Coordinates of C-alpha atoms and ligand atoms in Angstrom, one line a residue:
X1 CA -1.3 4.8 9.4
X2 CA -0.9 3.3 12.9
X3 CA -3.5 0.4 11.5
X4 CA -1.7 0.0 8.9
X5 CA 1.4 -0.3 10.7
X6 CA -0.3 -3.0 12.3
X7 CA -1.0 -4.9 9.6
X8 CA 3.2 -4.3 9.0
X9 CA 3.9 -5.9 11.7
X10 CA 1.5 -9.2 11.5
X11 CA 3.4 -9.4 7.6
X12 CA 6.9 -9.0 9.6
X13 CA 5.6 -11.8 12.6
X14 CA 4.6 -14.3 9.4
X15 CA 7.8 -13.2 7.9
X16 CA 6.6 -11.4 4.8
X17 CA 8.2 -8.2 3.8
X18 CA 6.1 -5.8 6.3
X19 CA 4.0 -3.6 4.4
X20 CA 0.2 -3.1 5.8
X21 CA -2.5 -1.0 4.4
X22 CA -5.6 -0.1 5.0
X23 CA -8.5 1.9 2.9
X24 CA -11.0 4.3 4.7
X25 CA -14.2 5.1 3.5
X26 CA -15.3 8.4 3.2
X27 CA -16.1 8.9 6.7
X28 CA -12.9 7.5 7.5
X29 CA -14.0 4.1 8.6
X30 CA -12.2 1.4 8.3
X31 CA -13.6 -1.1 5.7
X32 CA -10.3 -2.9 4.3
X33 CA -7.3 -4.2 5.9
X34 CA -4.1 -6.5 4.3
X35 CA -1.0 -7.2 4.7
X36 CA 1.8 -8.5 2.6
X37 CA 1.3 -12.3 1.9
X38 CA 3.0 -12.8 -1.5
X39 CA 5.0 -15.7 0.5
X40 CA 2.1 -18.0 2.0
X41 CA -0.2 -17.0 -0.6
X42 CA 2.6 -17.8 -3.4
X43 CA 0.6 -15.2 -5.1
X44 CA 2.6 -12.2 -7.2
X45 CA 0.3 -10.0 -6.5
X46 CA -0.6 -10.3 -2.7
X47 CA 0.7 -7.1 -1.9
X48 CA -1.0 -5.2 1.0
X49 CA -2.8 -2.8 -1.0
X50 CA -4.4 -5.6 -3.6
X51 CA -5.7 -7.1 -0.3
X52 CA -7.1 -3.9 1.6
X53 CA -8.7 -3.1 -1.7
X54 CA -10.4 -6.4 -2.4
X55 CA -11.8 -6.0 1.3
X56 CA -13.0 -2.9 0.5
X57 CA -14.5 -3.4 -2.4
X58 CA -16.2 -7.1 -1.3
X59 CA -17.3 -4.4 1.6
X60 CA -19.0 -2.0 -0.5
X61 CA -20.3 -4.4 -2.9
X62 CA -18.5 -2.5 -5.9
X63 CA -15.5 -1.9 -7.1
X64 CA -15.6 1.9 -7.3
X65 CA -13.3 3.2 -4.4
X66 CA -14.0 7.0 -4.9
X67 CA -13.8 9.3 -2.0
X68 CA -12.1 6.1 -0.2
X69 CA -8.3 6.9 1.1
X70 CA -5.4 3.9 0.6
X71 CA -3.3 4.0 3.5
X72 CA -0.4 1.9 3.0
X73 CA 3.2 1.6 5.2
X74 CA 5.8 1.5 1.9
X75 CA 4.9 3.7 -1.5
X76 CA 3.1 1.8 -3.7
X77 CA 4.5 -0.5 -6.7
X78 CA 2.9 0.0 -9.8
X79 CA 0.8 -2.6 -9.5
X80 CA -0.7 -1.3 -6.7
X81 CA -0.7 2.5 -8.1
X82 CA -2.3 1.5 -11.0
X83 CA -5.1 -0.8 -8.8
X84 CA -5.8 2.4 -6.6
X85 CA -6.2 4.5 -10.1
X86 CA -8.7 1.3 -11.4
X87 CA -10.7 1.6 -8.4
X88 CA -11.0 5.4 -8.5
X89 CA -9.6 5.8 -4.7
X90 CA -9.6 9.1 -3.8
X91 CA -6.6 9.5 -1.8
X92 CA -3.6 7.9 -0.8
X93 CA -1.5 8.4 2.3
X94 CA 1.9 6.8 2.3
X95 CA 4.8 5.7 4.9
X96 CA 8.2 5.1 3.3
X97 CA 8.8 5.8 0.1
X98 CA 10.4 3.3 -1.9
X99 CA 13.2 4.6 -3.9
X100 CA 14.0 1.4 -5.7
X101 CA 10.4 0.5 -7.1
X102 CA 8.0 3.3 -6.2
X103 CA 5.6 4.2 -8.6
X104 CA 4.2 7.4 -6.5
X105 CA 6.4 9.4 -7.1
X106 CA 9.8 8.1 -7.1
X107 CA 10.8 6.0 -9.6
X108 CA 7.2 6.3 -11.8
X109 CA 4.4 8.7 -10.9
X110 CA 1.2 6.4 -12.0
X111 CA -1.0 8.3 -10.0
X112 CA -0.7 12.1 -11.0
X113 CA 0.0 11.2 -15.0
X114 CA -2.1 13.9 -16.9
X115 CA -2.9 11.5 -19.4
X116 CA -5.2 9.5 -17.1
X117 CA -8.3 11.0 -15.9
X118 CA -8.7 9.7 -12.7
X119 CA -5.7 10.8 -10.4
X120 CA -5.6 10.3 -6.6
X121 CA -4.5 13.0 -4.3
X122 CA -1.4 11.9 -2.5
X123 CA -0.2 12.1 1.0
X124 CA 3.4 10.9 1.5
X125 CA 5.8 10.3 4.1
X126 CA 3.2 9.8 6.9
X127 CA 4.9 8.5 9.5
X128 CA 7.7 7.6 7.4
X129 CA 10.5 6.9 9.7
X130 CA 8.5 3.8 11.6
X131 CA 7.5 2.4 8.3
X132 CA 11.0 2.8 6.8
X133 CA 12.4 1.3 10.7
X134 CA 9.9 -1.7 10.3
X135 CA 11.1 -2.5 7.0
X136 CA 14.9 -1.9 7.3
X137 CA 14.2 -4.5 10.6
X138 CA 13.1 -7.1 8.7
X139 CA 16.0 -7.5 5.7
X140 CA 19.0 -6.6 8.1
X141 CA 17.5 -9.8 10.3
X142 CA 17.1 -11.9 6.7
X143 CA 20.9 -11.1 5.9
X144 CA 21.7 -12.2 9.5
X145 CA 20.5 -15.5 8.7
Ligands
LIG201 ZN1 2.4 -3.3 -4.8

């Protein structure tokens, strides 16, 4: 998570809403890395997570993620939830959990539906308090402006 929270911050420097991830192979190496860049990329879908997952998959050479862990600063949209359950990733370790559009838990649970067969373990609220602080940062200095 403290990679990740890395990431965060490079989004927050280029100011994008600071979300970072990460995904870990199964020996817990590093093989993906993104942070938000829906702004410069004027892509919908350049969330962190779509980015550490690409990486990780151009990495591997496939796109099967399994035994691979998503580490990501914010609770994942469901986009995202629904790319970790494509790519079969085996876990995922969240920071702040987003009450307003999370789809691990809070407002959707995409991951742990018993109707899909694939569902990702989930570790939430790691280090939730920085994550949260990053983000609360960046849109109380965007209403200052
Ligand atoms: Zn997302």
């Amino acid at each position: 998570m403290r990679r990740a929270l890395e990431e965060a911050r490079a989004a927050f420097d280029a100011g994008e809403v600071p979300v970072g991830a990460v995904v870990l192979d199964p020996s817990g190496e590093v093989i993906g890395t993104g942070h938000n860049d829906r702004e410069r990329a004027a892509d919908p879908t350049g969330h962190a997570e779509i980015i550490a997952m690409r990486g990780a998959a151009s990495a591997l050479g496939a796109w099967r993620l399994s035994g691979c862990t998503l580490v990501v600063t914010l609770e994942p949209c469901t986009m995202c939830a629904g790319a970790a359950v494509q790519a079969r990733v085996g876990r995922i370790a969240y920071g702040a959990v987003d009450l307003k559009a999370g789809a691990v838990g809070s407002l959707w649970d995409v991951v742990r539906d018993r109707r899909l067969n694939h569902r990702p373990e989930v570790v939430a609220e790691v280090l939730a308090d920085e994550c949260g602080a990053l983000l609360s940062g960046f849109f109380a200095r965007r209403r200052v402006r």
